[in-house]
Each structure stands twice: as C-alpha cells, then as structure tokens.
mmCIF file of C-alpha atoms in Angstrom:
data_model
loop_
_atom_site.group_PDB
_atom_site.id
_atom_site.type_symbol
_atom_site.label_atom_id
_atom_site.label_comp_id
_atom_site.label_asym_id
_atom_site.label_seq_id
_atom_site.Cartn_x
_atom_site.Cartn_y
_atom_site.Cartn_z
ATOM 1 C CA MET A 965 5.125 -1.057 -56.341
ATOM 2 C CA SER A 966 6.680 -4.287 -55.057
ATOM 3 C CA TYR A 967 7.862 -5.026 -51.523
ATOM 4 C CA ALA A 968 10.251 -7.443 -49.843
ATOM 5 C CA ILE A 969 11.311 -8.233 -46.297
ATOM 6 C CA ILE A 970 14.840 -9.542 -45.797
ATOM 7 C CA GLY A 971 15.039 -11.468 -42.559
ATOM 8 C CA PHE A 972 12.284 -13.699 -41.232
ATOM 9 C CA GLY A 973 12.847 -13.693 -37.499
ATOM 10 C CA LYS A 974 10.461 -11.992 -35.054
ATOM 11 C CA ILE A 975 10.550 -8.561 -36.722
ATOM 12 C CA GLY A 976 10.462 -9.941 -40.282
ATOM 13 C CA GLN A 977 7.456 -12.092 -39.437
ATOM 14 C CA ALA A 978 5.753 -9.194 -37.637
ATOM 15 C CA LEU A 979 6.149 -7.032 -40.747
ATOM 16 C CA ALA A 980 4.813 -9.898 -42.872
ATOM 17 C CA ARG A 981 1.728 -10.071 -40.646
ATOM 18 C CA ALA A 982 1.066 -6.375 -41.253
ATOM 19 C CA PHE A 983 1.119 -6.993 -45.014
ATOM 20 C CA ALA A 984 -1.022 -10.126 -44.715
ATOM 21 C CA ARG A 985 -3.604 -8.359 -42.559
ATOM 22 C CA ASN A 986 -4.119 -5.902 -45.405
ATOM 23 C CA GLY A 987 -4.082 -8.495 -48.206
ATOM 24 C CA MET A 988 -0.862 -7.075 -49.663
ATOM 25 C CA GLU A 989 1.797 -9.194 -51.352
ATOM 26 C CA VAL A 990 5.321 -9.111 -49.981
ATOM 27 C CA SER A 991 8.313 -11.297 -50.750
ATOM 28 C CA VAL A 992 10.232 -12.677 -47.777
ATOM 29 C CA ALA A 993 13.784 -13.958 -47.876
ATOM 30 C CA THR A 994 16.723 -14.992 -45.764
ATOM 31 C CA THR A 995 20.106 -16.401 -46.683
ATOM 32 C CA ARG A 996 18.521 -19.861 -46.434
ATOM 33 C CA ASP A 997 16.612 -21.804 -49.061
ATOM 34 C CA PRO A 998 13.005 -20.507 -49.199
ATOM 35 C CA GLU A 999 11.668 -24.017 -48.640
ATOM 36 C CA SER A 1000 13.106 -23.893 -45.116
ATOM 37 C CA PHE A 1001 10.675 -21.148 -44.059
ATOM 38 C CA ALA A 1002 7.834 -21.688 -46.562
ATOM 39 C CA ALA A 1003 5.582 -23.282 -43.919
ATOM 40 C CA ASP A 1004 6.009 -20.288 -41.584
ATOM 41 C CA ALA A 1005 5.202 -17.922 -44.452
ATOM 42 C CA ALA A 1006 2.118 -19.937 -45.423
ATOM 43 C CA ALA A 1007 0.916 -19.852 -41.807
ATOM 44 C CA ILE A 1008 0.896 -16.045 -41.937
ATOM 45 C CA GLY A 1009 -1.074 -15.849 -45.175
ATOM 46 C CA PRO A 1010 -1.210 -16.467 -48.929
ATOM 47 C CA THR A 1011 0.209 -13.028 -49.799
ATOM 48 C CA ILE A 1012 3.509 -13.814 -48.047
ATOM 49 C CA LEU A 1013 5.795 -15.144 -50.777
ATOM 50 C CA PRO A 1014 8.996 -17.049 -49.856
ATOM 51 C CA LYS A 1015 11.847 -16.152 -52.233
ATOM 52 C CA THR A 1016 15.572 -16.462 -52.564
ATOM 53 C CA LEU A 1017 17.565 -13.413 -51.544
ATOM 54 C CA ALA A 1018 18.463 -12.779 -55.209
ATOM 55 C CA GLU A 1019 14.766 -12.763 -56.143
ATOM 56 C CA ALA A 1020 13.576 -10.689 -53.189
ATOM 57 C CA VAL A 1021 16.002 -7.798 -53.715
ATOM 58 C CA LYS A 1022 14.380 -7.126 -57.093
ATOM 59 C CA ALA A 1023 11.526 -5.426 -55.192
ATOM 60 C CA ASP A 1024 11.128 -1.647 -55.331
ATOM 61 C CA THR A 1025 11.081 -1.296 -51.538
ATOM 62 C CA VAL A 1026 13.143 -3.624 -49.347
ATOM 63 C CA PHE A 1027 12.780 -3.891 -45.557
ATOM 64 C CA LEU A 1028 15.903 -4.869 -43.622
ATOM 65 C CA ALA A 1029 14.966 -7.062 -40.668
ATOM 66 C CA VAL A 1030 18.284 -8.858 -40.189
ATOM 67 C CA ARG A 1031 20.956 -8.569 -37.511
ATOM 68 C CA PHE A 1032 22.950 -5.362 -38.009
ATOM 69 C CA ASP A 1033 26.147 -7.279 -38.759
ATOM 70 C CA ALA A 1034 24.373 -9.079 -41.639
ATOM 71 C CA HIS A 1035 23.310 -5.959 -43.555
ATOM 72 C CA ARG A 1036 26.508 -5.817 -45.626
ATOM 73 C CA ASP A 1037 25.882 -9.354 -46.897
ATOM 74 C CA VAL A 1038 22.412 -8.292 -48.031
ATOM 75 C CA ALA A 1039 23.868 -5.217 -49.729
ATOM 76 C CA LYS A 1040 26.185 -7.447 -51.787
ATOM 77 C CA ALA A 1041 23.158 -9.150 -53.369
ATOM 78 C CA LEU A 1042 23.035 -6.314 -55.928
ATOM 79 C CA PRO A 1043 25.883 -4.403 -57.573
ATOM 80 C CA SER A 1044 23.823 -1.209 -57.384
ATOM 81 C CA TRP A 1045 20.687 -0.269 -55.463
ATOM 82 C CA ASP A 1046 19.786 2.643 -57.744
ATOM 83 C CA GLY A 1047 16.060 3.338 -57.847
ATOM 84 C CA LYS A 1048 15.286 1.288 -54.733
ATOM 85 C CA THR A 1049 14.154 2.282 -51.264
ATOM 86 C CA VAL A 1050 15.656 0.427 -48.298
ATOM 87 C CA VAL A 1051 13.734 0.619 -45.008
ATOM 88 C CA ASP A 1052 16.058 0.021 -42.077
ATOM 89 C CA ALA A 1053 13.952 -1.727 -39.423
ATOM 90 C CA MET A 1054 17.030 -2.911 -37.511
ATOM 91 C CA ASN A 1055 18.208 -1.902 -34.044
ATOM 92 C CA LEU A 1056 21.778 -1.967 -32.804
ATOM 93 C CA PHE A 1057 22.228 -1.923 -29.032
ATOM 94 C CA PRO A 1058 24.556 -1.172 -27.417
ATOM 95 C CA VAL A 1059 26.202 0.831 -30.196
ATOM 96 C CA PRO A 1060 29.850 -0.107 -30.769
ATOM 97 C CA GLU A 1061 32.471 2.648 -30.637
ATOM 98 C CA GLU A 1062 33.651 1.884 -34.174
ATOM 99 C CA LEU A 1063 30.566 3.656 -35.575
ATOM 100 C CA GLY A 1064 32.241 6.867 -34.447
ATOM 101 C CA GLY A 1065 29.059 8.418 -33.098
ATOM 102 C CA LEU A 1066 27.140 7.979 -36.353
ATOM 103 C CA PRO A 1067 23.580 6.672 -36.194
ATOM 104 C CA SER A 1068 23.557 3.036 -37.301
ATOM 105 C CA SER A 1069 21.370 3.903 -40.319
ATOM 106 C CA ALA A 1070 24.034 6.241 -41.670
ATOM 107 C CA VAL A 1071 26.392 3.258 -41.745
ATOM 108 C CA VAL A 1072 23.721 1.093 -43.411
ATOM 109 C CA ALA A 1073 23.119 3.779 -46.055
ATOM 110 C CA LYS A 1074 26.771 3.611 -47.122
ATOM 111 C CA ALA A 1075 26.493 -0.146 -47.772
ATOM 112 C CA PHE A 1076 23.442 0.171 -50.066
ATOM 113 C CA THR A 1077 25.001 2.183 -52.870
ATOM 114 C CA GLY A 1078 22.424 4.224 -54.776
ATOM 115 C CA ALA A 1079 19.438 3.353 -52.551
ATOM 116 C CA LYS A 1080 17.189 5.811 -50.772
ATOM 117 C CA LEU A 1081 17.377 4.782 -47.121
ATOM 118 C CA VAL A 1082 14.579 5.346 -44.613
ATOM 119 C CA LYS A 1083 14.823 4.457 -40.935
ATOM 120 C CA GLY A 1084 11.453 3.137 -39.818
ATOM 121 C CA PHE A 1085 9.376 0.400 -38.171
ATOM 122 C CA ASN A 1086 12.323 -0.184 -35.805
ATOM 123 C CA HIS A 1087 10.948 1.144 -32.533
ATOM 124 C CA LEU A 1088 8.004 -1.229 -32.102
ATOM 125 C CA LEU A 1089 8.424 -4.510 -30.248
ATOM 126 C CA ALA A 1090 7.766 -7.469 -32.541
ATOM 127 C CA ALA A 1091 4.508 -8.414 -30.790
ATOM 128 C CA THR A 1092 3.245 -4.829 -31.088
ATOM 129 C CA LEU A 1093 4.286 -4.569 -34.730
ATOM 130 C CA ALA A 1094 2.496 -7.841 -35.516
ATOM 131 C CA ALA A 1095 -0.777 -6.777 -33.875
ATOM 132 C CA ASP A 1096 -3.542 -4.662 -35.415
ATOM 133 C CA PRO A 1097 -2.252 -1.058 -35.212
ATOM 134 C CA GLY A 1098 -5.748 0.335 -34.680
ATOM 135 C CA VAL A 1099 -6.019 0.370 -30.893
ATOM 136 C CA GLU A 1100 -7.727 2.376 -28.151
ATOM 137 C CA GLY A 1101 -9.301 4.741 -30.655
ATOM 138 C CA GLY A 1102 -5.931 5.581 -32.192
ATOM 139 C CA HIS A 1103 -3.174 4.096 -34.328
ATOM 140 C CA ARG A 1104 0.286 2.795 -33.605
ATOM 141 C CA VAL A 1105 2.916 5.289 -34.684
ATOM 142 C CA VAL A 1106 5.680 4.541 -37.173
ATOM 143 C CA PHE A 1107 8.543 7.020 -36.922
ATOM 144 C CA LEU A 1108 10.393 7.664 -40.185
ATOM 145 C CA SER A 1109 13.631 9.496 -40.892
ATOM 146 C CA SER A 1110 15.857 9.858 -43.949
ATOM 147 C CA ASP A 1111 18.585 12.032 -45.393
ATOM 148 C CA ASP A 1112 16.764 11.838 -48.748
ATOM 149 C CA GLU A 1113 13.801 14.232 -48.803
ATOM 150 C CA ASP A 1114 11.969 12.248 -51.494
ATOM 151 C CA ALA A 1115 12.238 8.892 -49.724
ATOM 152 C CA THR A 1116 10.006 9.374 -46.697
ATOM 153 C CA ALA A 1117 6.675 10.177 -48.395
ATOM 154 C CA PRO A 1118 6.182 6.812 -50.193
ATOM 155 C CA VAL A 1119 7.170 4.878 -47.060
ATOM 156 C CA ALA A 1120 4.720 7.001 -45.047
ATOM 157 C CA ALA A 1121 2.009 6.171 -47.607
ATOM 158 C CA LEU A 1122 2.807 2.467 -47.202
ATOM 159 C CA ALA A 1123 2.665 2.799 -43.404
ATOM 160 C CA ARG A 1124 -0.815 4.317 -43.706
ATOM 161 C CA GLN A 1125 -1.877 1.452 -46.009
ATOM 162 C CA LEU A 1126 -0.723 -0.954 -43.310
ATOM 163 C CA GLY A 1127 -2.827 0.916 -40.729
ATOM 164 C CA PHE A 1128 -0.101 2.847 -38.907
ATOM 165 C CA ALA A 1129 0.208 6.582 -38.220
ATOM 166 C CA PRO A 1130 3.507 7.698 -39.810
ATOM 167 C CA VAL A 1131 5.442 10.565 -38.247
ATOM 168 C CA SER A 1132 8.407 12.063 -40.108
ATOM 169 C CA LEU A 1133 11.337 13.007 -37.888
ATOM 170 C CA GLY A 1134 13.489 14.571 -40.618
ATOM 171 C CA LYS A 1135 17.111 13.650 -41.190
ATOM 172 C CA LEU A 1136 18.837 10.643 -39.612
ATOM 173 C CA ASN A 1137 21.206 12.693 -37.452
ATOM 174 C CA GLU A 1138 18.568 15.248 -36.472
ATOM 175 C CA GLY A 1139 15.048 14.072 -35.535
ATOM 176 C CA GLY A 1140 16.008 10.542 -36.521
ATOM 177 C CA ALA A 1141 18.407 10.443 -33.584
ATOM 178 C CA LEU A 1142 15.331 10.187 -31.340
ATOM 179 C CA VAL A 1143 14.788 6.560 -32.426
ATOM 180 C CA HIS A 1144 18.449 5.550 -32.734
ATOM 181 C CA ALA A 1145 20.383 4.068 -29.849
ATOM 182 C CA ARG A 1146 23.447 6.093 -28.876
ATOM 183 C CA GLY A 1147 26.195 4.314 -26.973
ATOM 184 C CA GLY A 1148 24.434 2.396 -24.207
ATOM 185 C CA ALA A 1149 21.178 4.401 -24.271
ATOM 186 C CA TRP A 1150 18.020 3.968 -26.362
ATOM 187 C CA GLY A 1151 16.642 6.937 -28.303
ATOM 188 C CA PRO A 1152 13.992 8.855 -26.291
ATOM 189 C CA LEU A 1153 11.136 7.961 -28.676
ATOM 190 C CA ILE A 1154 11.967 4.284 -28.999
ATOM 191 C CA PHE A 1155 9.099 3.064 -26.809
ATOM 192 C CA GLN A 1156 6.474 5.677 -27.776
ATOM 193 C CA ASP A 1157 4.013 4.067 -30.127
ATOM 194 C CA LEU A 1158 0.423 5.300 -29.874
ATOM 195 C CA PHE A 1159 -1.184 8.256 -31.605
ATOM 196 C CA ARG A 1160 -4.713 9.256 -30.682
ATOM 197 C CA LYS A 1161 -6.619 12.135 -32.269
ATOM 198 C CA GLU A 1162 -8.311 14.388 -29.760
ATOM 199 C CA PRO A 1163 -12.072 14.827 -30.342
#
C-alpha cells in the first residue's frame, strides 16, 4: 500500500510527521516544484518523499490537505481515480451557501471520479495532529466517515498504525455530519480528540 499527502502546509506537514514518527514512507506534493519544499520534507524525516503532483497521485491512498477551493485542481491530475482512496482532511468554514446544505466532503467526492472517499483527520488542530497521539494513558481519536462501506476499514487500520484511535461515524450526511461544519457552525465533535480506555 502506498500513501501520498497533497498539500504541505500545517496540516500536510502534521500528517507527514505522523508517518515519519512510525518510519512509514509517504509521498508529499504541492502544485510547486518538489525542490521548493524538499528541505522541509527532509527536516521531518527520511521517509517523507517530495514528489510532483503527477507522481504523488499514483499512490493507493491520497490525503487531501489543500485549501477546499484547490481540490478540483488536484482531481484533474488523473482522468479517473478508480481503485484509489481519497482521505479528505480539509475543513471549510464558514460553509458557502452554494453547497446547498451538502457536507463539503460530498462535493469533494463528486470531483474525484471513481475514488472511495473517506472524511478523516480533519478535526485535529495541526499541532495536535503532529504530536504523538499516545497521551494521558489514551490515544488521540481520528473520526472517519464515508458513503462507501468498504473504504473506512483500511483507513482505520492506517490510523491505528499511526497511533490514533479510529472511530467510524458512518455515512457523510449521517454521523459524518458531526465533524463537518454547517453554515457558520462547527460540527459538535470537531474539537473532541482523546479516547481513554477505562481500567
């Protein structure tokens, strides 16, 4: 299984740190030449591989960590996304009226033709996402939601590999609405991030 992160701002770099902490390879890309962010990637760790966008989207699982209005440009990097999983780690706030009440991930899913889309890793602040998820005797939660029943399990397995506690919320417009902004309000679970097992 191969992984890529598209976008190398605060969230993209935080995700890269999670991979690096676990010695896992991940490609990172932006619309810029990879040489322009190679030093930042190297500072995170040797398993963080700067690539062009065209190279990075060849990965099996692609994390979106770009501005919402840039996701369509990423989608155009491939004529078809069949067989790939796209993890939407973006947040859109406030939500513009032109989405017609749809969760932002439902709009993203339409752009990535053929992909299995999972909403996840979006509710943690970048500094929290970058830090070791094992904390206070528990693990940071990663909420996941998808309209594709087969898509969530492999992303949950990856989250566990990265040290997080994945929680499936079901479909995007059902449980997934709990981590989507609606209008001018954040989803009610957006700032909940710690899971601790009771003894």
